[in-house]
Amino acid sequence: MRSFVMAVMAAVTLAGCEQAQLGVDDAWVRLPAVSSRPGAAYFTIKGGADATSLLGVSSPAAVRTELHEMKHEGGMMTMTPLKDVAIPAGSTVKFEPGGKHVMLYDISPEVRAGGKIPLRLAFANGKTIEVEAELRAPGQEK
């Protein structure tokens, strides 16, 4: 019985030492209404034990990508490119419509709503994370 109690205590102690791990969830891409226009990628980044920055996102389905952010300025919505995006330790950073997002330029004509494409996120700490992003039609939110 004593060894069982010791094993449980050790497990509880180790669980408390578990460190947050950098991760990406809920990735999706809104395809453009006109094929010559860019699409937009959205996802949620969960910060790890240490702060880092998102440096860029790439996909074999797009020729070029850019990090952007929408903001209200002077009563108007503006979109500005971002060099990188800070990911504080243990925090959540959302890329969502009307906020931070990734513009996908010259998307492959084979890409269709209902499918998936890979997104590769590169971070300042040297880590890369690849996720499958669900493809949604123009105007489709979920």
PDB file of C-alpha atoms in Angstrom:
ATOM      1  CA  MET A   1       0.000   0.000   0.000  1.00  0.00           C
ATOM      2  CA  ARG A   2       2.827   2.356   0.891  1.00  0.00           C
ATOM      3  CA  SER A   3       4.467   1.951  -2.539  1.00  0.00           C
ATOM      4  CA  PHE A   4       1.112   2.672  -4.243  1.00  0.00           C
ATOM      5  CA  VAL A   5       0.781   5.931  -2.274  1.00  0.00           C
ATOM      6  CA  MET A   6       4.372   6.879  -3.182  1.00  0.00           C
ATOM      7  CA  ALA A   7       3.683   6.170  -6.870  1.00  0.00           C
ATOM      8  CA  VAL A   8       0.552   8.343  -6.830  1.00  0.00           C
ATOM      9  CA  MET A   9       2.429  11.178  -5.092  1.00  0.00           C
ATOM     10  CA  ALA A  10       5.242  10.949  -7.667  1.00  0.00           C
ATOM     11  CA  ALA A  11       2.738  11.079 -10.530  1.00  0.00           C
ATOM     12  CA  VAL A  12       1.004  14.133  -9.050  1.00  0.00           C
ATOM     13  CA  THR A  13       4.348  15.876  -8.566  1.00  0.00           C
ATOM     14  CA  LEU A  14       5.435  15.168 -12.155  1.00  0.00           C
ATOM     15  CA  ALA A  15       2.082  16.351 -13.527  1.00  0.00           C
ATOM     16  CA  GLY A  16       2.613  19.668 -11.752  1.00  0.00           C
ATOM     17  CA  CYS A  17       6.011  19.999 -13.430  1.00  0.00           C
ATOM     18  CA  GLU A  18       4.538  19.564 -16.908  1.00  0.00           C
ATOM     19  CA  GLN A  19       5.488  22.549 -19.007  1.00  0.00           C
ATOM     20  CA  ALA A  20       3.226  24.266 -21.475  1.00  0.00           C
ATOM     21  CA  GLN A  21       4.079  23.279 -25.028  1.00  0.00           C
ATOM     22  CA  LEU A  22       3.928  25.534 -28.080  1.00  0.00           C
ATOM     23  CA  GLY A  23       1.024  24.399 -30.261  1.00  0.00           C
ATOM     24  CA  VAL A  24      -1.410  25.375 -33.012  1.00  0.00           C
ATOM     25  CA  ASP A  25      -5.142  24.528 -33.108  1.00  0.00           C
ATOM     26  CA  ASP A  26      -8.248  25.227 -35.188  1.00  0.00           C
ATOM     27  CA  ALA A  27      -6.487  26.039 -38.472  1.00  0.00           C
ATOM     28  CA  TRP A  28      -8.692  26.990 -41.422  1.00  0.00           C
ATOM     29  CA  VAL A  29      -8.443  28.931 -44.673  1.00  0.00           C
ATOM     30  CA  ARG A  30     -11.118  31.083 -46.257  1.00  0.00           C
ATOM     31  CA  LEU A  31     -10.730  30.745 -50.003  1.00  0.00           C
ATOM     32  CA  PRO A  32     -11.109  33.855 -52.163  1.00  0.00           C
ATOM     33  CA  ALA A  33     -14.337  34.591 -54.039  1.00  0.00           C
ATOM     34  CA  VAL A  34     -12.261  35.419 -57.135  1.00  0.00           C
ATOM     35  CA  SER A  35      -9.402  33.030 -57.938  1.00  0.00           C
ATOM     36  CA  SER A  36      -6.891  35.819 -58.629  1.00  0.00           C
ATOM     37  CA  ARG A  37      -7.387  37.294 -55.139  1.00  0.00           C
ATOM     38  CA  PRO A  38      -5.665  36.070 -51.935  1.00  0.00           C
ATOM     39  CA  GLY A  39      -7.201  33.766 -49.354  1.00  0.00           C
ATOM     40  CA  ALA A  40      -6.743  34.106 -45.604  1.00  0.00           C
ATOM     41  CA  ALA A  41      -5.589  31.610 -42.966  1.00  0.00           C
ATOM     42  CA  TYR A  42      -6.694  31.606 -39.340  1.00  0.00           C
ATOM     43  CA  PHE A  43      -5.652  29.536 -36.305  1.00  0.00           C
ATOM     44  CA  THR A  44      -4.923  29.708 -32.579  1.00  0.00           C
ATOM     45  CA  ILE A  45      -1.374  29.556 -31.202  1.00  0.00           C
ATOM     46  CA  LYS A  46      -0.866  28.360 -27.635  1.00  0.00           C
ATOM     47  CA  GLY A  47       2.374  29.657 -26.167  1.00  0.00           C
ATOM     48  CA  GLY A  48       4.869  27.275 -24.591  1.00  0.00           C
ATOM     49  CA  ALA A  49       6.988  27.587 -21.473  1.00  0.00           C
ATOM     50  CA  ASP A  50       9.102  30.327 -23.067  1.00  0.00           C
ATOM     51  CA  ALA A  51       8.100  33.364 -25.093  1.00  0.00           C
ATOM     52  CA  THR A  52       8.795  33.292 -28.825  1.00  0.00           C
ATOM     53  CA  SER A  53       7.549  34.975 -32.005  1.00  0.00           C
ATOM     54  CA  LEU A  54       5.816  33.687 -35.106  1.00  0.00           C
ATOM     55  CA  LEU A  55       8.116  34.659 -37.981  1.00  0.00           C
ATOM     56  CA  GLY A  56       6.101  33.352 -40.893  1.00  0.00           C
ATOM     57  CA  VAL A  57       3.698  30.806 -42.333  1.00  0.00           C
ATOM     58  CA  SER A  58       4.127  28.913 -45.593  1.00  0.00           C
ATOM     59  CA  SER A  59       2.108  26.422 -47.604  1.00  0.00           C
ATOM     60  CA  PRO A  60       2.844  24.460 -50.763  1.00  0.00           C
ATOM     61  CA  ALA A  61      -0.671  25.459 -51.902  1.00  0.00           C
ATOM     62  CA  ALA A  62       0.265  29.180 -52.119  1.00  0.00           C
ATOM     63  CA  VAL A  63       3.077  30.947 -53.949  1.00  0.00           C
ATOM     64  CA  ARG A  64       3.498  33.619 -51.254  1.00  0.00           C
ATOM     65  CA  THR A  65       2.209  34.333 -47.742  1.00  0.00           C
ATOM     66  CA  GLU A  66       2.218  37.385 -45.468  1.00  0.00           C
ATOM     67  CA  LEU A  67       1.318  38.007 -41.835  1.00  0.00           C
ATOM     68  CA  HIS A  68      -1.267  40.825 -41.553  1.00  0.00           C
ATOM     69  CA  GLU A  69      -3.479  42.529 -38.998  1.00  0.00           C
ATOM     70  CA  MET A  70      -6.771  44.386 -39.382  1.00  0.00           C
ATOM     71  CA  LYS A  71      -7.287  47.437 -37.123  1.00  0.00           C
ATOM     72  CA  HIS A  72      -9.815  50.219 -36.656  1.00  0.00           C
ATOM     73  CA  GLU A  73      -8.009  53.519 -37.215  1.00  0.00           C
ATOM     74  CA  GLY A  74      -9.712  56.867 -37.694  1.00  0.00           C
ATOM     75  CA  GLY A  75     -13.105  55.221 -38.107  1.00  0.00           C
ATOM     76  CA  MET A  76     -11.839  52.946 -40.882  1.00  0.00           C
ATOM     77  CA  MET A  77     -10.570  49.387 -41.064  1.00  0.00           C
ATOM     78  CA  THR A  78      -6.948  49.169 -42.153  1.00  0.00           C
ATOM     79  CA  MET A  79      -4.792  46.162 -42.928  1.00  0.00           C
ATOM     80  CA  THR A  80      -1.089  46.292 -42.184  1.00  0.00           C
ATOM     81  CA  PRO A  81       1.655  43.719 -42.772  1.00  0.00           C
ATOM     82  CA  LEU A  82       3.410  42.326 -39.698  1.00  0.00           C
ATOM     83  CA  LYS A  83       7.094  41.392 -39.522  1.00  0.00           C
ATOM     84  CA  ASP A  84       6.390  38.887 -36.743  1.00  0.00           C
ATOM     85  CA  VAL A  85       3.877  38.192 -33.972  1.00  0.00           C
ATOM     86  CA  ALA A  86       4.910  37.890 -30.311  1.00  0.00           C
ATOM     87  CA  ILE A  87       3.759  34.692 -28.589  1.00  0.00           C
ATOM     88  CA  PRO A  88       4.105  35.236 -24.822  1.00  0.00           C
ATOM     89  CA  ALA A  89       4.827  32.195 -22.654  1.00  0.00           C
ATOM     90  CA  GLY A  90       1.686  30.310 -21.658  1.00  0.00           C
ATOM     91  CA  SER A  91      -0.651  32.641 -23.575  1.00  0.00           C
ATOM     92  CA  THR A  92      -3.055  32.204 -26.473  1.00  0.00           C
ATOM     93  CA  VAL A  93      -2.834  34.297 -29.644  1.00  0.00           C
ATOM     94  CA  LYS A  94      -5.751  34.080 -32.063  1.00  0.00           C
ATOM     95  CA  PHE A  95      -5.577  34.666 -35.783  1.00  0.00           C
ATOM     96  CA  GLU A  96      -9.190  35.388 -36.703  1.00  0.00           C
ATOM     97  CA  PRO A  97     -11.338  37.392 -39.140  1.00  0.00           C
ATOM     98  CA  GLY A  98     -11.073  41.105 -38.365  1.00  0.00           C
ATOM     99  CA  GLY A  99      -7.725  40.674 -36.576  1.00  0.00           C
ATOM    100  CA  LYS A 100      -4.434  38.911 -37.195  1.00  0.00           C
ATOM    101  CA  HIS A 101      -4.379  36.581 -40.203  1.00  0.00           C
ATOM    102  CA  VAL A 102      -2.148  35.151 -42.911  1.00  0.00           C
ATOM    103  CA  MET A 103      -2.720  36.221 -46.506  1.00  0.00           C
ATOM    104  CA  LEU A 104      -2.237  33.376 -49.024  1.00  0.00           C
ATOM    105  CA  TYR A 105      -1.388  34.643 -52.517  1.00  0.00           C
ATOM    106  CA  ASP A 106      -1.694  32.726 -55.794  1.00  0.00           C
ATOM    107  CA  ILE A 107      -3.427  29.695 -54.299  1.00  0.00           C
ATOM    108  CA  SER A 108      -3.225  26.568 -56.447  1.00  0.00           C
ATOM    109  CA  PRO A 109      -6.267  26.147 -58.737  1.00  0.00           C
ATOM    110  CA  GLU A 110      -6.601  22.530 -57.505  1.00  0.00           C
ATOM    111  CA  VAL A 111      -7.492  23.728 -53.992  1.00  0.00           C
ATOM    112  CA  ARG A 112     -11.225  23.354 -53.236  1.00  0.00           C
ATOM    113  CA  ALA A 113     -13.516  24.065 -50.274  1.00  0.00           C
ATOM    114  CA  GLY A 114     -14.014  20.993 -48.126  1.00  0.00           C
ATOM    115  CA  GLY A 115     -10.410  19.864 -48.539  1.00  0.00           C
ATOM    116  CA  LYS A 116      -7.316  20.611 -46.473  1.00  0.00           C
ATOM    117  CA  ILE A 117      -3.903  22.144 -47.064  1.00  0.00           C
ATOM    118  CA  PRO A 118      -0.768  22.090 -44.913  1.00  0.00           C
ATOM    119  CA  LEU A 119       0.377  25.257 -43.154  1.00  0.00           C
ATOM    120  CA  ARG A 120       3.915  25.405 -41.764  1.00  0.00           C
ATOM    121  CA  LEU A 121       4.463  27.933 -38.974  1.00  0.00           C
ATOM    122  CA  ALA A 122       8.053  29.040 -38.245  1.00  0.00           C
ATOM    123  CA  PHE A 123       8.970  30.466 -34.840  1.00  0.00           C
ATOM    124  CA  ALA A 124      11.914  32.531 -33.573  1.00  0.00           C
ATOM    125  CA  ASN A 125      12.932  29.750 -31.173  1.00  0.00           C
ATOM    126  CA  GLY A 126      13.738  27.526 -34.172  1.00  0.00           C
ATOM    127  CA  LYS A 127      10.611  25.378 -33.909  1.00  0.00           C
ATOM    128  CA  THR A 128       8.300  24.732 -36.831  1.00  0.00           C
ATOM    129  CA  ILE A 129       4.803  23.342 -36.545  1.00  0.00           C
ATOM    130  CA  GLU A 130       2.871  21.921 -39.475  1.00  0.00           C
ATOM    131  CA  VAL A 131      -0.916  21.707 -39.311  1.00  0.00           C
ATOM    132  CA  GLU A 132      -3.668  20.747 -41.740  1.00  0.00           C
ATOM    133  CA  ALA A 133      -5.994  23.685 -42.399  1.00  0.00           C
ATOM    134  CA  GLU A 134      -9.617  23.080 -43.394  1.00  0.00           C
ATOM    135  CA  LEU A 135     -10.579  24.880 -46.615  1.00  0.00           C
ATOM    136  CA  ARG A 136     -13.777  26.928 -46.463  1.00  0.00           C
ATOM    137  CA  ALA A 137     -15.715  28.643 -49.217  1.00  0.00           C
ATOM    138  CA  PRO A 138     -15.892  32.467 -49.379  1.00  0.00           C
ATOM    139  CA  GLY A 139     -18.280  33.718 -46.706  1.00  0.00           C
ATOM    140  CA  GLN A 140     -18.316  30.396 -44.842  1.00  0.00           C
ATOM    141  CA  GLU A 141     -17.283  30.900 -41.210  1.00  0.00           C
ATOM    142  CA  LYS A 142     -17.636  27.422 -39.682  1.00  0.00           C
TER     143      LYS A 142
END
